[in-house]
Short mmCIF file of C-alpha atoms in Angstrom, two decimals:
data_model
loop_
_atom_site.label_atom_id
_atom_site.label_comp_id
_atom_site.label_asym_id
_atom_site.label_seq_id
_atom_site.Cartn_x
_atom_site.Cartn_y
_atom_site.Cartn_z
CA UNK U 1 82.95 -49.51 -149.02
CA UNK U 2 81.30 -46.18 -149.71
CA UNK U 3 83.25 -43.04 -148.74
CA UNK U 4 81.98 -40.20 -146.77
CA UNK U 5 80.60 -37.74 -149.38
CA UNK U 6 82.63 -34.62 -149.28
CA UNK U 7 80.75 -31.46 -147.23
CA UNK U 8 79.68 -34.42 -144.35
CA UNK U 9 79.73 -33.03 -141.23
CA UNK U 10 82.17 -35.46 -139.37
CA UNK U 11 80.57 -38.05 -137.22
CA UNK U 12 80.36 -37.20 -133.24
CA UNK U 13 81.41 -39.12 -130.84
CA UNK U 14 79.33 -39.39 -127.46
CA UNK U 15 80.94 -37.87 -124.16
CA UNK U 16 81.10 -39.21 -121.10
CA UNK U 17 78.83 -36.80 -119.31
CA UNK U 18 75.94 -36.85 -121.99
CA UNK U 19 73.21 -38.84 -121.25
CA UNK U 20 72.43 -41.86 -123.55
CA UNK U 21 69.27 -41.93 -125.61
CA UNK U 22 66.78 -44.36 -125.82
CA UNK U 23 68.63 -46.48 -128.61
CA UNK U 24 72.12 -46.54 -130.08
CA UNK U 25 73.11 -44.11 -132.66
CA UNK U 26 72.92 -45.17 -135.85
CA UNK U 27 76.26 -45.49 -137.92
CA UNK U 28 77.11 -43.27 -140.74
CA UNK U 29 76.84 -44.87 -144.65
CA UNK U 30 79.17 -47.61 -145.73
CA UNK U 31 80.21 -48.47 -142.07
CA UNK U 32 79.28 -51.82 -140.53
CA UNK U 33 76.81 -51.28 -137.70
CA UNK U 34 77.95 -52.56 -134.02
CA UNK U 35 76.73 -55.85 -133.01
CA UNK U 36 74.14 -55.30 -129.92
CA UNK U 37 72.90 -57.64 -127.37
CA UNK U 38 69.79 -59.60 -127.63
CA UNK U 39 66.49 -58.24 -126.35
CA UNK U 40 67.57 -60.64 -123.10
CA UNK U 41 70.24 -59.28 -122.62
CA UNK U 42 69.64 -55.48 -122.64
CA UNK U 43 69.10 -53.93 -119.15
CA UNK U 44 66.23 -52.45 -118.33
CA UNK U 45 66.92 -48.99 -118.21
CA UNK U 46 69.14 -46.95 -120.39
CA UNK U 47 72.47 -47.38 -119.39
CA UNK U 48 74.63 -43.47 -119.57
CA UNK U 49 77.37 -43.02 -122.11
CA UNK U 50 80.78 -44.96 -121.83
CA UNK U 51 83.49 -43.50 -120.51
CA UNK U 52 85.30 -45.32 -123.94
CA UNK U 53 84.20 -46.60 -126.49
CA UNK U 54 82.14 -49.23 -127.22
CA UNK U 55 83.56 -52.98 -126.95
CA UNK U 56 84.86 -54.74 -130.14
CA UNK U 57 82.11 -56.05 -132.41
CA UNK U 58 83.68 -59.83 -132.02
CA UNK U 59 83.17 -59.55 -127.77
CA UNK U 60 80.28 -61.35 -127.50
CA UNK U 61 78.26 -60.50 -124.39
CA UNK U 62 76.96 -62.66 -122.12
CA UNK U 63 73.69 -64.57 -122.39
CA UNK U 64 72.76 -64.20 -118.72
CA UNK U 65 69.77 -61.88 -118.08
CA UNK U 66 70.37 -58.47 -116.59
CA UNK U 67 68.93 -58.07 -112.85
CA UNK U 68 66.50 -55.08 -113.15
CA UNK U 69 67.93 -52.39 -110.93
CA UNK U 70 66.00 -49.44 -108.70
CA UNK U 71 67.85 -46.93 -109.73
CA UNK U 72 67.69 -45.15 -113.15
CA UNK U 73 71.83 -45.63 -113.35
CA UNK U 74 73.84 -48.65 -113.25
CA UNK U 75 75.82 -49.64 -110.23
CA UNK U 76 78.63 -48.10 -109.53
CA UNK U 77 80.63 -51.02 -108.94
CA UNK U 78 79.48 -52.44 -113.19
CA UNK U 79 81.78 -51.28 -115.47
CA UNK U 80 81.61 -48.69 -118.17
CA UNK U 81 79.29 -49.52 -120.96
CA UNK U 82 76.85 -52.17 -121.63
CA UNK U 83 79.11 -54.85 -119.88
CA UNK U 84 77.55 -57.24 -118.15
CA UNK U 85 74.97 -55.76 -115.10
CA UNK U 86 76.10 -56.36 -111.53
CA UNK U 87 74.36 -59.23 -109.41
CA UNK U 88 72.13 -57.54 -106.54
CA UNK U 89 73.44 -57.32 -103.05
CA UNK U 90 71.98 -58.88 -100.37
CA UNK U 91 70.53 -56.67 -97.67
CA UNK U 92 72.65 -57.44 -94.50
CA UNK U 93 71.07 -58.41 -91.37
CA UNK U 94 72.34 -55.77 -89.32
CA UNK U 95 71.84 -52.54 -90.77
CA UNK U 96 74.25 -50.99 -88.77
CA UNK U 97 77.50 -53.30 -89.00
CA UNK U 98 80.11 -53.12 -91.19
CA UNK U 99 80.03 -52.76 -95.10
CA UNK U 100 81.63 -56.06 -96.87
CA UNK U 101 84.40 -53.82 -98.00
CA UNK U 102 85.17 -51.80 -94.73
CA UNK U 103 84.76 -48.25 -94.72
CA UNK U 104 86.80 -45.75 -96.28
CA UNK U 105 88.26 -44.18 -92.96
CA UNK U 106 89.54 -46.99 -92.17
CA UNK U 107 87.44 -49.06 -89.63
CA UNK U 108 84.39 -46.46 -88.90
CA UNK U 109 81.49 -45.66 -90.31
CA UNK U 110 80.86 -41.59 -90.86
CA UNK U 111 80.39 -40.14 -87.81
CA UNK U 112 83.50 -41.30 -86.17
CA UNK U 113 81.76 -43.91 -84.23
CA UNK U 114 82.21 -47.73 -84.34
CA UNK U 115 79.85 -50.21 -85.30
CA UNK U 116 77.52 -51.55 -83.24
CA UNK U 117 77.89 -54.71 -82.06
CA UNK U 118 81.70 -54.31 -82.58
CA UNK U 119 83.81 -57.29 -80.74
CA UNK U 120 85.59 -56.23 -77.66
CA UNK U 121 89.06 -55.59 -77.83
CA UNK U 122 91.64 -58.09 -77.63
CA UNK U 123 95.73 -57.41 -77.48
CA UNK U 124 97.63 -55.21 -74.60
CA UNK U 125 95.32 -53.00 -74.77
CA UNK U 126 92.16 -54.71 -74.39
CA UNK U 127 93.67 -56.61 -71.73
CA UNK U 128 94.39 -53.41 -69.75
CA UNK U 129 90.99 -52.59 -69.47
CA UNK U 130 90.33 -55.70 -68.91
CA UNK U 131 92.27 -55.41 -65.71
CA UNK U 132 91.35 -52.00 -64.49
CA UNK U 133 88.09 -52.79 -64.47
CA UNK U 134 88.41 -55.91 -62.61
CA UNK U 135 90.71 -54.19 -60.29
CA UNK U 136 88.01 -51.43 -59.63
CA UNK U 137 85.62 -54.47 -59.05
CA UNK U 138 87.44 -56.04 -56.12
CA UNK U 139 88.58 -52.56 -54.73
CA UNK U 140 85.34 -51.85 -54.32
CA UNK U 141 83.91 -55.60 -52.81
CA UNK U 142 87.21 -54.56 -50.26
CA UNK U 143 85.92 -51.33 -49.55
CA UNK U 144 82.32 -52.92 -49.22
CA UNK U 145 83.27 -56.06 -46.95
CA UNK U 146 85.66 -53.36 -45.12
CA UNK U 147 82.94 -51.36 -43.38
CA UNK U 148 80.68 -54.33 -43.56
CA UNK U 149 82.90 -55.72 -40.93
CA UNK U 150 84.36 -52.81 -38.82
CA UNK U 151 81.78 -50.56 -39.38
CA UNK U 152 81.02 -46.89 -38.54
CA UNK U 153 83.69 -45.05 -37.36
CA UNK U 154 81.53 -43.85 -33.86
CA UNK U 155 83.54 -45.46 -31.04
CA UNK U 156 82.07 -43.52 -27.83
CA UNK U 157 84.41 -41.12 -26.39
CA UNK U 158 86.01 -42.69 -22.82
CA UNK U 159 85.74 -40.06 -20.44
CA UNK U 160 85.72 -41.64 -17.58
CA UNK U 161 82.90 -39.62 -16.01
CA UNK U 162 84.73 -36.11 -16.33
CA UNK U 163 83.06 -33.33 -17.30
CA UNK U 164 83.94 -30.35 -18.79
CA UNK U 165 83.11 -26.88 -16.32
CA UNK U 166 82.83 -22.59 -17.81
CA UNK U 167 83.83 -22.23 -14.32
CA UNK U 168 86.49 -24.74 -13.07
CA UNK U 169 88.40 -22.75 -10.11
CA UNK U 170 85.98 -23.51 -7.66
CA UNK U 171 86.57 -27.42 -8.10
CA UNK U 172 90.20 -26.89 -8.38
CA UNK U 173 91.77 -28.07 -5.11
CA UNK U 174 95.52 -26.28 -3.92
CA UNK U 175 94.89 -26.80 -0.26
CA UNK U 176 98.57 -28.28 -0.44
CA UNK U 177 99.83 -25.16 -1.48
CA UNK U 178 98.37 -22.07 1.17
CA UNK U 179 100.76 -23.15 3.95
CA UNK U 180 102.88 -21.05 1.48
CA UNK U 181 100.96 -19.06 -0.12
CA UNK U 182 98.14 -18.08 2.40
CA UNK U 183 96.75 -15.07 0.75
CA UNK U 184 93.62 -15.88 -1.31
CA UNK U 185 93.39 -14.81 -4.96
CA UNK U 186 89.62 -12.99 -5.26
CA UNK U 187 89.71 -13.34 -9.32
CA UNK U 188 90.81 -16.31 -10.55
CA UNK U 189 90.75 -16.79 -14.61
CA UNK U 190 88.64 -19.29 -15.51
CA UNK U 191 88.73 -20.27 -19.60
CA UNK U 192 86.68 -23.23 -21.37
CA UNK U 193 86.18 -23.62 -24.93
CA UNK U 194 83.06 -26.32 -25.59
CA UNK U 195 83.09 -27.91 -29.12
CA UNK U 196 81.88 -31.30 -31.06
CA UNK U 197 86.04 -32.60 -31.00
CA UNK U 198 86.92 -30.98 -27.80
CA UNK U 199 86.06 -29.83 -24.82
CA UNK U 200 88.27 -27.51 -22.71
CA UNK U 201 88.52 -26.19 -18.90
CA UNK U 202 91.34 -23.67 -17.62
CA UNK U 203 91.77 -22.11 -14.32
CA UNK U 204 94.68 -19.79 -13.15
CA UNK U 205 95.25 -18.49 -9.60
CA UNK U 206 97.76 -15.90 -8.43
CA UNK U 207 99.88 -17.53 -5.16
CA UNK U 208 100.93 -14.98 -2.67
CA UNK U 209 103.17 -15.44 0.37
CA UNK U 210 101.31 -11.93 2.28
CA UNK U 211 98.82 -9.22 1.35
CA UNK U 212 101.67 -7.06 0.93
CA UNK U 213 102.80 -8.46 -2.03
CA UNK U 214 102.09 -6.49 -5.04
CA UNK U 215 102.49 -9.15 -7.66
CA UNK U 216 102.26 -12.97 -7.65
CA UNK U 217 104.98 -15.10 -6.02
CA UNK U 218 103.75 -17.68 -7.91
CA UNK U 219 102.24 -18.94 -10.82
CA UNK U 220 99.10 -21.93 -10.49
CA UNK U 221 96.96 -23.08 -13.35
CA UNK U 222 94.99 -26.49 -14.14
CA UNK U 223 93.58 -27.52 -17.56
CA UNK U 224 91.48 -30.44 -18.52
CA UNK U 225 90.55 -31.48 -21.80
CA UNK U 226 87.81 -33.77 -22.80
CA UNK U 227 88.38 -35.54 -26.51
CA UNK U 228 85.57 -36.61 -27.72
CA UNK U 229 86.33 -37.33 -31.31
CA UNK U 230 89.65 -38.94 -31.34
CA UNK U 231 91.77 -40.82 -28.42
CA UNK U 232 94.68 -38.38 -27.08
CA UNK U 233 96.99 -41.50 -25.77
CA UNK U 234 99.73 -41.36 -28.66
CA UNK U 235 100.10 -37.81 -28.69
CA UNK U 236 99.52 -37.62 -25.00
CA UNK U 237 102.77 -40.25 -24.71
CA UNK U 238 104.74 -38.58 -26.85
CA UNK U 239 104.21 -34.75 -25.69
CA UNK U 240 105.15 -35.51 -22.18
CA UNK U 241 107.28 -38.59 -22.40
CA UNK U 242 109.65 -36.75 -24.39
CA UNK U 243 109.55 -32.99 -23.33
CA UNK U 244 113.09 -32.75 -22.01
CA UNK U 245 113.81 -32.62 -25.27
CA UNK U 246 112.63 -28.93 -25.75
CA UNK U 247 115.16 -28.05 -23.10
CA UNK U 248 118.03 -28.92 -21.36
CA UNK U 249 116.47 -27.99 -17.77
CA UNK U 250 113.66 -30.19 -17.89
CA UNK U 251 113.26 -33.90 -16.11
CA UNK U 252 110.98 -35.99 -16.63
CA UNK U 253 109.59 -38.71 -14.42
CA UNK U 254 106.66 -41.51 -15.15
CA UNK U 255 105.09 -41.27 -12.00
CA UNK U 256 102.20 -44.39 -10.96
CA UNK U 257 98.42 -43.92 -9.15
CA UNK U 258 96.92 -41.88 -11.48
CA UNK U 259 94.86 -42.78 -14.40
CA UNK U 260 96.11 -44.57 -17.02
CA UNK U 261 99.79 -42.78 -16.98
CA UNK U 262 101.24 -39.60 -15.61
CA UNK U 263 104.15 -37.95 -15.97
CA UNK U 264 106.00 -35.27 -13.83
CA UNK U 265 107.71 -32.30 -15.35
CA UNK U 266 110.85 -30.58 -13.54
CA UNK U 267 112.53 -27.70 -13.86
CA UNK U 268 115.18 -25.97 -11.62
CA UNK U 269 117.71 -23.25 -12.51
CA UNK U 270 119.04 -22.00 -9.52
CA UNK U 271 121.77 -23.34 -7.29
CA UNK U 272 122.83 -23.62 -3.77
CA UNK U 273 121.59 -20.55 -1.77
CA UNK U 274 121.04 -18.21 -4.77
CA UNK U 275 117.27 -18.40 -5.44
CA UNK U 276 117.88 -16.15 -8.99
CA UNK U 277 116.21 -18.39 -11.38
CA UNK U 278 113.12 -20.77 -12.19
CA UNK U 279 111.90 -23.53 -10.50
CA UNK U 280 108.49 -25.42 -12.27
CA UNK U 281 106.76 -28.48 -11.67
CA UNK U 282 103.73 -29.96 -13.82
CA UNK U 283 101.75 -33.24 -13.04
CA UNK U 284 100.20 -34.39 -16.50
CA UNK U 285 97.29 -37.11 -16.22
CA UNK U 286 95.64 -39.06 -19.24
CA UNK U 287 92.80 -41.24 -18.13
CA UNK U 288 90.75 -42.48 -20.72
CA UNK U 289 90.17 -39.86 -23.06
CA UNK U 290 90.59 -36.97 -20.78
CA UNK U 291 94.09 -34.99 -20.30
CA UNK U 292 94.34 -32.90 -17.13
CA UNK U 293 97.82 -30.79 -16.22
CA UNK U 294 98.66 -29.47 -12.84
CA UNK U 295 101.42 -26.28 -13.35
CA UNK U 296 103.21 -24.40 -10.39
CA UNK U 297 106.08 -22.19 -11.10
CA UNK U 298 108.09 -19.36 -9.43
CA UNK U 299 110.89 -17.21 -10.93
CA UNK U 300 112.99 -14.79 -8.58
CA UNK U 301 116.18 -12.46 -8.70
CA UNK U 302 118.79 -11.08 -6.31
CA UNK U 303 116.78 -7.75 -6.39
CA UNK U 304 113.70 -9.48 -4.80
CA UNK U 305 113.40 -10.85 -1.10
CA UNK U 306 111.65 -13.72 -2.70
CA UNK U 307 112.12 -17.36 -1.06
CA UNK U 308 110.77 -20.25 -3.59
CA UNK U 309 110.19 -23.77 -1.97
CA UNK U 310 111.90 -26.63 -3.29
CA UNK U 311 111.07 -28.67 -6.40
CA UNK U 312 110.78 -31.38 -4.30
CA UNK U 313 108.32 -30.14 -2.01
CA UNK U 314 106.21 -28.86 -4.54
CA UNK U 315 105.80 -32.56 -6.36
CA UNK U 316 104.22 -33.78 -2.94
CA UNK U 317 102.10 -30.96 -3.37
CA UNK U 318 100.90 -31.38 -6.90
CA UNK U 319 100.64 -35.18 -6.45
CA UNK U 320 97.89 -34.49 -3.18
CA UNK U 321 96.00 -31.91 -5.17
CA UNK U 322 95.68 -33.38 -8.24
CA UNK U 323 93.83 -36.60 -6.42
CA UNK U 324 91.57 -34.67 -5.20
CA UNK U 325 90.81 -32.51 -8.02
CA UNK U 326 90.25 -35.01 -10.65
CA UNK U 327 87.83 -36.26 -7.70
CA UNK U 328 85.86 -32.99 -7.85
CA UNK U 329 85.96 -33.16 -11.65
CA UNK U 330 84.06 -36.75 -11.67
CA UNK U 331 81.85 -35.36 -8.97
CA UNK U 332 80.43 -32.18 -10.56
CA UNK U 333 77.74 -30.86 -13.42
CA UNK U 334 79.10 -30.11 -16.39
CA UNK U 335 79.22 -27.20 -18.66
#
């Protein structure tokens, strides 16, 4: 073997990041040269420096020819060196699904998004859905079939021919009542409220015993309300069917003969001859959707010469009048 002559520069050896050129170096004096490929078997293009050095000169390379590649570097996936070139991979159908070897994230592509074409989930999960939106399916065929079969909620109001007046005093009737009180009241109140729910009449009257009186003797009013959005017989049932329960005084009575159901409304706080104290009576109607009270009540004291009739009397009285006002009430124009 020849040596190196002395003042050589020492031989250099190729780094990974150069380039290679367009043939293999050629070894320095008295060293055996590497054993290359055939013409077959070199690639097409220049392949860049190894990473290491190069293989053994007893590893014989294979004889299969190198695929020509695209690119002016070898695949990424082909080892270092002039090992044997990578078969070409086939284009996939779908040019959006999946990479053979999954992506690096995990199970998405860049982006963040899945894969088109992705199978639908299976497991709890995918069951879950499953379910919800199955359950939102037949909610909604319920919902649908629902008002398919009851429909609209428009039932008609039942007024039973009522109407609602501004002015309702002068179809109030309280005839029963001036054998006591004979002096006329000049200014009733009259109140009505007219709305797409509800409409509302109120009348009060002052009852005097003489013209000499300065204030009332007694207290009159009558109210009528028309529903015309919702029916009033629950709450109607349940207001006067239970009012003794506000107070102690009160007694209440399901009287027959008018409308669908009335009640009558007592009170009485005096005893024996001593007239100090209240006495009250109210006659509520429902009939169909409209809710009419009759009210009479008198208070008095041992400073006033005041003589109240009895509670008993005055039922006869509201009973008589309120048959004839709700008659007046069917009869006349409304508001």
């Amino acid at each position: 073997m020849t040596e190196r002559p002395e003042g050589a520069p020492p031989q250099q050896q190729p780094q990974p990041q150069d380039q290679p050129s367009a043939s293999p170096p050629v070894p320095p004096p008295g060293q055996a040269p590497p054993q290359t490929p055939t013409q077959a078997e070199i690639p097409a293009q220049p392949a860049p420096a190894p990473a290491q050095t190069p293989a053994p000169a007893q590893a014989q390379a294979p004889t299969q020819a190198a695929v020509p590649s695209a690119y002016p570097y070898p695949n990424p996936q082909s080892p270092a060196g002039y090992g044997p070139p990578v078969a070409a991979t086939t284009a996939q159908a779908n040019p959006y699904g999946q990479p053979p070897g999954g992506y690096p994230s995990g199970g998405y592509p860049p982006g963040g998004y899945p894969p088109l074409g992705a199978p639908p989930a299976t497991g709890a999960g995918g069951r879950a859905v499953l379910w919800a939106l199955v359950g939102a399916a037949v909610a909604s065929a319920a919902w649908a079939g629902g008002v398919f079969l009851l429909g609209k909620d428009d039932t008609e109001a039942d007024l039973r021919g009522y109407r609602a007046k501004s002015d309702i005093c002068p179809s109030v009737d309280y005839s029963s009542f001036k054998n006591e009180y004979p002096e006329e009241d000049d200014a009733p109140v009259n109140n009505s409220l007219k709305h797409a729910a509800i409409d509302q009449s109120y009348c009060s009257i002052s009852l005097k015993e003489s013209s000499s009186s300065t204030i009332s003797d007694a207290y009159f009013s009558v109210q009528m309300d028309l529903h015309k959005k919702t029916d009033p017989g629950p709450e109607f049932t349940a207001l006067w069917s239970e009012y003794d329960q506000r107070y102690d005084d009160y007694e209440v009575e399901k009287v027959d003969g008018f409308g669908d159901e009335a009640y009558l409304i007592t009170e009485d706080t005096t005893s024996g001859d001593d007239t100090s104290g209240s006495r009250s009576a109210t006659l509520a109607v429902r009939d169909g959707w409209m809710t009419y009270e009759m009210r009479w009540s008198a208070y008095g004291s041992s400073y006033d010469n005041v003589s109240m009739p009895d509670v008993d009397e005055v039922v006869e009285w509201l009973k008589n009048d309120t048959n004839a006002t709700l008659d007046n009430l069917r009869e006349s124009d409304g508001i």
